[in-house]
PDB file of C-alpha atoms in Angstrom:
ATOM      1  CA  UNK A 354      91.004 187.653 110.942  1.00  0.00           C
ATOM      2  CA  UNK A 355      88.237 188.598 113.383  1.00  0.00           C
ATOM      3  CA  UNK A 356      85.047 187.084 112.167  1.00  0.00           C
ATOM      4  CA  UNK A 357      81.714 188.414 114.663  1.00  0.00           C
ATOM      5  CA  UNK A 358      79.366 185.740 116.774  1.00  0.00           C
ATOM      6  CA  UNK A 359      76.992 186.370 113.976  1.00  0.00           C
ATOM      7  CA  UNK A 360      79.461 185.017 110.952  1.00  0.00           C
ATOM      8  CA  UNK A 361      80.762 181.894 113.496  1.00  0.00           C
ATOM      9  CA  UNK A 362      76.760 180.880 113.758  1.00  0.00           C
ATOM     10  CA  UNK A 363      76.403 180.709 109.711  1.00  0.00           C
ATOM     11  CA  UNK A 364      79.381 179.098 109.120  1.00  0.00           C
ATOM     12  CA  UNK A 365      78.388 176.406 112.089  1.00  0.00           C
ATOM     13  CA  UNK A 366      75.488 175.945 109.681  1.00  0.00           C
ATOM     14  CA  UNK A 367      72.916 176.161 112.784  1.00  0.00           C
ATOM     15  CA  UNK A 368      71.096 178.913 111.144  1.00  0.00           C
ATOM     16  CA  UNK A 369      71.369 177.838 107.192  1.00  0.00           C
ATOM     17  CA  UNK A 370      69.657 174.969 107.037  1.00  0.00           C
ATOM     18  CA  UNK A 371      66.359 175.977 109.027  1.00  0.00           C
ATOM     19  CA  UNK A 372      66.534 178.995 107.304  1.00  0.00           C
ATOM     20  CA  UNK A 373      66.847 176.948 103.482  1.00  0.00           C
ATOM     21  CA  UNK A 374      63.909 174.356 105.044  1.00  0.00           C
ATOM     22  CA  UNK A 375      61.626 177.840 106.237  1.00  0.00           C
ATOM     23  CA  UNK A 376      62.401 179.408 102.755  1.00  0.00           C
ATOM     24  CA  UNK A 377      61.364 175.888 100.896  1.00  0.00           C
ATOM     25  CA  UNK A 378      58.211 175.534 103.162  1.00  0.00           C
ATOM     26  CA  UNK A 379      57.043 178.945 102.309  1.00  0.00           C
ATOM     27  CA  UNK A 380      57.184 178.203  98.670  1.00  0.00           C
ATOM     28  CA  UNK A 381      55.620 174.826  98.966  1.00  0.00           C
ATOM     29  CA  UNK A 382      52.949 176.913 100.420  1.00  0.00           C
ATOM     30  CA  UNK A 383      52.411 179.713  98.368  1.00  0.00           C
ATOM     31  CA  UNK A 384      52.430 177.151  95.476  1.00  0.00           C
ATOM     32  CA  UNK A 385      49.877 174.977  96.976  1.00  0.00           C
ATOM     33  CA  UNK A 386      47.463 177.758  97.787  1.00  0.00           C
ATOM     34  CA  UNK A 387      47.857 179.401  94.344  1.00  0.00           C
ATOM     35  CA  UNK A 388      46.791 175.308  93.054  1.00  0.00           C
ATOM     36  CA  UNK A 389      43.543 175.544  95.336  1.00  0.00           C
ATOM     37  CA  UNK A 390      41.427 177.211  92.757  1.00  0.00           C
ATOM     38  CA  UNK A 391      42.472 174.579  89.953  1.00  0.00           C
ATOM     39  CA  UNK A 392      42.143 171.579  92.800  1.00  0.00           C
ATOM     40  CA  UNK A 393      38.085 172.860  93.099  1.00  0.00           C
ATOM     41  CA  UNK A 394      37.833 173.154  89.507  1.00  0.00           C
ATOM     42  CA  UNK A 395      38.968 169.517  88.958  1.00  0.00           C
ATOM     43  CA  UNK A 396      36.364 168.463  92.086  1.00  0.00           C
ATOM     44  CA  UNK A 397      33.941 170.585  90.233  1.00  0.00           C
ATOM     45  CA  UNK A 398      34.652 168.666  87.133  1.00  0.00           C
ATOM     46  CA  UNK A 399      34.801 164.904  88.400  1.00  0.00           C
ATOM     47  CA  UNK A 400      31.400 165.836  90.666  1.00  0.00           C
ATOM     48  CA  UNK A 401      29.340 166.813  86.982  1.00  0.00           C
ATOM     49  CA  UNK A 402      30.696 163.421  85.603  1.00  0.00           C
ATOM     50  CA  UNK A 403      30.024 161.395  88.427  1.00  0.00           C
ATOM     51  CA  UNK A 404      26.318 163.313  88.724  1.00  0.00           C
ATOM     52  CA  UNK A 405      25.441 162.846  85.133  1.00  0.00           C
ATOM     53  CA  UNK A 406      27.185 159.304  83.124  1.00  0.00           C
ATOM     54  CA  UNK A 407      28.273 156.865  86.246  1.00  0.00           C
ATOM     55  CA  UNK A 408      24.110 157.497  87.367  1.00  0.00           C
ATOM     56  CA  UNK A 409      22.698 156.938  83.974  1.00  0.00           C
ATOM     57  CA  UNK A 410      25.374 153.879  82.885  1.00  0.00           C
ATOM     58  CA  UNK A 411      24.422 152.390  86.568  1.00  0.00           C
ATOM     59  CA  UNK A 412      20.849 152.385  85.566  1.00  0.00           C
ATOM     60  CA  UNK A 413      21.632 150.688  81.864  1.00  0.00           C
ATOM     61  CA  UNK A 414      23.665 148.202  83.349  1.00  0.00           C
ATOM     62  CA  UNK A 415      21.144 147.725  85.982  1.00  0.00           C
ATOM     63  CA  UNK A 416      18.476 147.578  83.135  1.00  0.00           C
ATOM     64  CA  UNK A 417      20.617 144.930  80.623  1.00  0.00           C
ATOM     65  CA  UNK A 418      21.831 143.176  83.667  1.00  0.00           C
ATOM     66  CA  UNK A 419      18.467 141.803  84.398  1.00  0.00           C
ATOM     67  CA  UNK A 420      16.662 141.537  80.817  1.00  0.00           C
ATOM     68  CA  UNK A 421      20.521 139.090  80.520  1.00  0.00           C
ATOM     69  CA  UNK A 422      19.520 137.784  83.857  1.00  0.00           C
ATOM     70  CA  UNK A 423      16.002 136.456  82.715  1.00  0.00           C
ATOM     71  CA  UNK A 424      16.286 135.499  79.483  1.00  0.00           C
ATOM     72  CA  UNK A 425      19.370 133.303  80.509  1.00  0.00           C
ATOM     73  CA  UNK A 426      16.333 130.885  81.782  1.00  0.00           C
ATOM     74  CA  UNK A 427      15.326 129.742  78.371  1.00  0.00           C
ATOM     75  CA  UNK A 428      18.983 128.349  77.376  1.00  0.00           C
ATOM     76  CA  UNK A 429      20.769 124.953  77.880  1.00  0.00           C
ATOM     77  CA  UNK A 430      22.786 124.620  80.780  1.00  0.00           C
ATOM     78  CA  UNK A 431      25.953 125.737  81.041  1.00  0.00           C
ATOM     79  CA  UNK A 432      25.229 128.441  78.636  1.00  0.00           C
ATOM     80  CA  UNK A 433      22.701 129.401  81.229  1.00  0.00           C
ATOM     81  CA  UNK A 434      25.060 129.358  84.493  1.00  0.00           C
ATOM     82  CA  UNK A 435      27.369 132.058  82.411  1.00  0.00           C
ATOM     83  CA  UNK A 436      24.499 134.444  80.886  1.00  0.00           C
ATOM     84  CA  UNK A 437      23.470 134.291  84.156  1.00  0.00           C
ATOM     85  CA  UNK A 438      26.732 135.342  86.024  1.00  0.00           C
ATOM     86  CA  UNK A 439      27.113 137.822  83.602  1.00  0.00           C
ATOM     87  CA  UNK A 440      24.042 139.434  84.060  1.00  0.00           C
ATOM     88  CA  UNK A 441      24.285 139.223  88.129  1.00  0.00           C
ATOM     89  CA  UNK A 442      27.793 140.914  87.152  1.00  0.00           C
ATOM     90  CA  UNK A 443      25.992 143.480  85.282  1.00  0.00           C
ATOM     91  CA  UNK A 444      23.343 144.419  88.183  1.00  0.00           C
ATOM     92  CA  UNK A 445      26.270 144.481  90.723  1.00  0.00           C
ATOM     93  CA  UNK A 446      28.408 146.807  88.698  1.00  0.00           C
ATOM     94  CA  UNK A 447      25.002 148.627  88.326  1.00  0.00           C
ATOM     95  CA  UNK A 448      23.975 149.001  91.600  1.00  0.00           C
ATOM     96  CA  UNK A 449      27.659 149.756  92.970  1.00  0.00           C
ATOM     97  CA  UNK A 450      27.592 152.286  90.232  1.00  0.00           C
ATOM     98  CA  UNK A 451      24.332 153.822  91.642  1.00  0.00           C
ATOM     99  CA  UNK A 452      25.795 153.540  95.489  1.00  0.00           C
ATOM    100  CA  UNK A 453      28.573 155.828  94.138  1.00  0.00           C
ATOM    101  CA  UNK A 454      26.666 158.535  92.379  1.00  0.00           C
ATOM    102  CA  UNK A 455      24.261 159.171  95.501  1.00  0.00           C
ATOM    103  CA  UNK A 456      27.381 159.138  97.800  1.00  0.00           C
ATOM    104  CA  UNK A 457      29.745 160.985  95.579  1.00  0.00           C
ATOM    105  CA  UNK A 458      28.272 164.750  96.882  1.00  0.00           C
ATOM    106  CA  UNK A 459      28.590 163.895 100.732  1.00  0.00           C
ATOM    107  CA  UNK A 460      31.918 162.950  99.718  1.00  0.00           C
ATOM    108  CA  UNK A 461      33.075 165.826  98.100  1.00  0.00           C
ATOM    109  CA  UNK A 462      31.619 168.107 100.621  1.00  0.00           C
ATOM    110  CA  UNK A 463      33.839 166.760 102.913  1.00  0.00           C
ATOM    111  CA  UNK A 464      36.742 166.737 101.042  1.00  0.00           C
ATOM    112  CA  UNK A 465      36.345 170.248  99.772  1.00  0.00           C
ATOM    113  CA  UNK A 466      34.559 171.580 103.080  1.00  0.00           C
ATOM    114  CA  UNK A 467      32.113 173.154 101.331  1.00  0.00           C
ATOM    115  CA  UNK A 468      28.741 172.737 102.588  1.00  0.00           C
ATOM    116  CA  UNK A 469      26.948 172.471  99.493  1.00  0.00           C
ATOM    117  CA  UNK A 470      29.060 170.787  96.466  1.00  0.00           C
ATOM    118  CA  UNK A 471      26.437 171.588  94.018  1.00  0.00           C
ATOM    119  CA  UNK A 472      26.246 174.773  94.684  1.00  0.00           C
ATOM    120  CA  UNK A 473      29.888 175.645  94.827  1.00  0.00           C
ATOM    121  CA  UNK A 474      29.999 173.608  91.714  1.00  0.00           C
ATOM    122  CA  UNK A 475      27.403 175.619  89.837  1.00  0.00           C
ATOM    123  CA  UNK A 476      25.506 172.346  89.114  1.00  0.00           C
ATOM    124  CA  UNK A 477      21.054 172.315  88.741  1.00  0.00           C
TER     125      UNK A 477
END
């Protein structure tokens, strides 16, 4: 049984498995650029949230925070030192929610490489 140079190399396996890792990395491929629409859509999606609720709760817990903050000076004592830390809790969360809503384009932009999220976003 004469078997060619070409059938030694595939049964050696030196060409089967790159050529089973090539095929597999093509598909991987293909399949990840065929997800890039639904990947912008999801951005698009967390972007309007982030824009819209995590602002406006930021402000209310900003608001609440400090209305808990101040009125926590008119009760007994230790009653007072946990109003209090609540309400400092509140402003915190507030504030970091705030930091996160004015940083959340930038971030996105970058992510996506887009150079203007709202726009590719469709968002006012």
């Amino acid at each position: 049984m004469n078997i060619s140079w070409f059938g030694k190399l595939l049964n050696s396996g030196r060409i089967v498995g790159p050529a089973i890792s090539l095929l597999l990395l093509l598909g991987f491929v293909s399949m990840a650029y065929g997800q890039a629409s639904n990947a912008v859509n999801a951005i698009c999606t967390l972007y309007l949230a982030v824009k819209s609720v995590i602002f406006i709760l930021g402000l209310v817990l900003i608001i609440l925070g400090g209305a808990m903050y101040a009125g926590a000076h008119v009760l007994p004592g230790s009653t007072k030192g946990s109003v209090q830390g609540y309400g400092m809790g509140m402003i915190l969360g507030g504030v970091i929610g705030v930091i996160i809503a004015v940083a959340a384009p930038y971030i996105l932009t970058v992510i996506t490489g887009n150079s203007n999220i709202s726009a590719a976003c469709g968002a006012s």
